[in-house]
Structures are given as C-alpha cells and as structure tokens.
C-alpha cells in the first residue's frame, strides 16, 4: 500500500533561516507527490506538486524534487519568513487512486 | 461562499452522544471527501462521494460512522455513540470532476472533542 513518512516537528526557526522538511514514501505504482500547507485558521491548500521522477515543484520560494531513487520529496526554502509559519503535509496519490495518502504533518514556527 | 465551508468549527460532546458534522462544498464540485486528522497522525481518508456513484466508505473506522450527501451538494458526517478516540479534526474537501488532487479544496475543519 501507499504510505508517507514525514519529519517530525515541531520545527522552530528564525527569519531568513533555511528550512528543510524531509519526506519519504512507499507506493504501489507510480505516484504523484504533493506538499500541502495549512496556515493558522485556514484549510489545507496545495503548495506544490511533482508528477514524475526528477520533476521539481516550486511555489512561494519553496521547492521539492521528486527523487525516485531515494523515494523522497523533501521540501526546502532558502529564507523563511514569519508568514511561513504553518503545518506542512507531504502526500501522494497513484494513478487511478482518488485517495491521497498523507504524512503526519510538520508544524513550522518562524520567529521574527 | 467561495470556499468549502464546514460547521461547526468546534464541537465538544460527551462520550456516548451522537454528533453531526456538516460540509458545504464549492458549488458545482462533484467530488467530496472526508478526512480525519488525529493528533500526531496524518490525515486519514474516511469516505469519498463522486456525483451519483455509490460512495467509497472503505475508510470509515467503524459502523458508528456514516455519511450522506444530499442532492449532490451538502454532506453530513454522523458519528453515533461517540468515544474519546473519535476526538480529532474532521476535514472536508471537494473538487470538480477530473480535477485531480491539484484542484482539491479543503475546508477549515471541525475540531471534535469527546469528553
């Protein structure tokens, strides 16, 4: 079956620090990979995605590269801001599967 | 409204009581999901509705859980005889037909606390 293992939090950083959140997966078939973000008081929203090996998803200064050889999709941002404080979820789906498999979420707090 | 609306945003109930959670999807979205987020765990799939097709209930954890979707729009998730382990955030999401997960919109969730 499909599963996602995500770096445990919480993570606390200072503004302009480098952020990495590790995500690895197991999947039957060939998955698409996603990062979702949940800002305080809001619903989850898609941050970025990648659909095939070596694809790089990017949005809002965040990047993640689909690494088939290491079954990973780590999220990175070079210089975080206070507004990046949120919970981040790694997720995957496989072709024909309408269900998303999520990681446990990582809470990130950025201090001014 | 423009987004997925869930109500109530918070619900505190006593063990053994029944609760109903409501989801108003985005107008025109044919696909509707319920997920559950327990403390320290990932989102757990509960149920999926797509148009007039029979729902996929494979994620419902017990027969105390049920859900319906009336008129292809509003959905209600009902939990009977609530237990403390039912405490979680219940999330609803919707998408248009063929929209895929990149077109999935989530509500803000209902925080359920069973005392």
Coordinates of C-alpha atoms in Angstrom, one line a residue, chain B:
Chain B
X1 CA -19.2 31.5 -0.2
X2 CA -16.3 30.8 -2.5
X3 CA -14.7 28.0 -0.5
X4 CA -15.5 24.8 1.3
X5 CA -17.5 25.6 4.4
X6 CA -17.6 23.3 7.4
X7 CA -19.8 23.6 10.6
X8 CA -19.5 23.7 13.4
X9 CA -15.8 24.8 13.6
X10 CA -15.6 23.3 17.1
X11 CA -17.7 20.7 18.8
X12 CA -17.4 19.4 22.4
X13 CA -19.6 16.5 23.3
X14 CA -19.9 13.9 26.0
X15 CA -19.0 10.3 25.4
X16 CA -21.9 8.3 24.1
X17 CA -23.7 11.2 22.4
X18 CA -24.2 11.4 18.6
X19 CA -22.8 14.3 16.6
X20 CA -23.3 15.6 13.1
X21 CA -20.7 17.5 11.1
X22 CA -21.6 19.4 8.0
X23 CA -19.8 20.2 4.8
X24 CA -20.8 22.7 2.1
X25 CA -18.6 22.0 -0.9
X26 CA -17.8 24.5 -3.6
X27 CA -20.8 24.9 -5.9
X28 CA -20.5 22.6 -8.9
X29 CA -17.9 20.3 -7.4
X30 CA -19.0 16.7 -7.9
X31 CA -16.3 15.1 -5.7
X32 CA -16.4 15.3 -2.0
X33 CA -14.1 13.8 0.6
X34 CA -14.0 13.4 4.4
X35 CA -10.7 13.0 6.1
X36 CA -9.8 12.8 9.8
X37 CA -6.7 14.3 11.4
X38 CA -5.9 12.8 14.8
X39 CA -3.2 14.4 17.0
X40 CA 0.2 13.4 15.7
X41 CA -1.1 11.5 12.8
X42 CA -1.5 12.2 9.1
X43 CA -4.9 12.8 7.5
X44 CA -6.9 9.6 7.4
X45 CA -9.3 9.0 4.5
X46 CA -12.8 8.3 5.6
X47 CA -15.2 8.5 2.7
X48 CA -15.5 9.7 -0.9
X49 CA -18.5 10.8 -2.9
X50 CA -18.4 11.3 -6.7
X51 CA -21.6 12.5 -8.4
X52 CA -24.3 9.9 -8.3
X53 CA -22.0 7.0 -7.9
X54 CA -22.1 4.8 -4.8
X55 CA -19.7 6.4 -2.2
X56 CA -16.5 4.7 -1.2
X57 CA -16.9 4.1 2.5
X58 CA -13.8 2.0 2.9
X59 CA -12.1 4.4 5.3
X60 CA -14.9 4.7 7.9
X61 CA -13.3 3.2 11.1
X62 CA -16.5 1.6 12.5
X63 CA -20.2 1.2 11.9
X64 CA -20.7 4.2 14.3
X65 CA -19.6 6.4 11.4
X66 CA -21.9 7.2 8.5
X67 CA -22.1 10.0 5.9
X68 CA -24.5 11.1 3.3
X69 CA -24.6 13.6 0.6
X70 CA -27.9 15.1 -0.3
X71 CA -28.6 16.4 -3.8
X72 CA -25.0 16.0 -4.8
X73 CA -24.1 19.0 -2.6
X74 CA -24.1 19.3 1.2
X75 CA -22.7 16.3 3.1
X76 CA -23.2 15.3 6.7
X77 CA -20.9 13.0 8.6
X78 CA -22.6 11.4 11.6
X79 CA -20.8 9.8 14.5
X80 CA -23.0 7.7 16.8
X81 CA -22.2 6.9 20.4
X82 CA -19.0 9.0 20.3
X83 CA -15.9 7.7 22.0
X84 CA -12.9 9.6 23.2
X85 CA -10.8 8.2 20.4
X86 CA -13.1 9.9 18.0
X87 CA -11.6 13.3 19.1
X88 CA -9.9 14.7 16.0
X89 CA -10.2 17.4 13.3
X90 CA -12.6 16.3 10.6
X91 CA -11.8 17.8 7.2
X92 CA -13.9 18.0 4.2
X93 CA -12.6 18.6 0.7
X94 CA -14.2 19.0 -2.8
X95 CA -13.0 19.1 -6.4
X96 CA -14.6 19.2 -9.8
X97 CA -14.9 16.1 -11.9
X98 CA -11.5 15.2 -13.3
X99 CA -9.9 18.0 -11.3
X100 CA -7.4 15.8 -9.6
X101 CA -5.7 16.4 -6.3
X102 CA -4.1 19.6 -7.5
X103 CA -7.6 21.0 -7.8
X104 CA -8.7 19.8 -4.3
X105 CA -10.1 22.4 -1.9
X106 CA -10.2 21.8 1.8
X107 CA -12.4 23.3 4.5
X108 CA -11.0 24.6 7.7
X109 CA -12.3 21.5 9.6
X110 CA -14.4 20.7 12.6
X111 CA -12.4 20.2 15.8
X112 CA -14.3 17.4 17.7
X113 CA -13.6 16.9 21.3
X114 CA -15.2 13.9 23.1
X115 CA -15.1 14.2 26.9

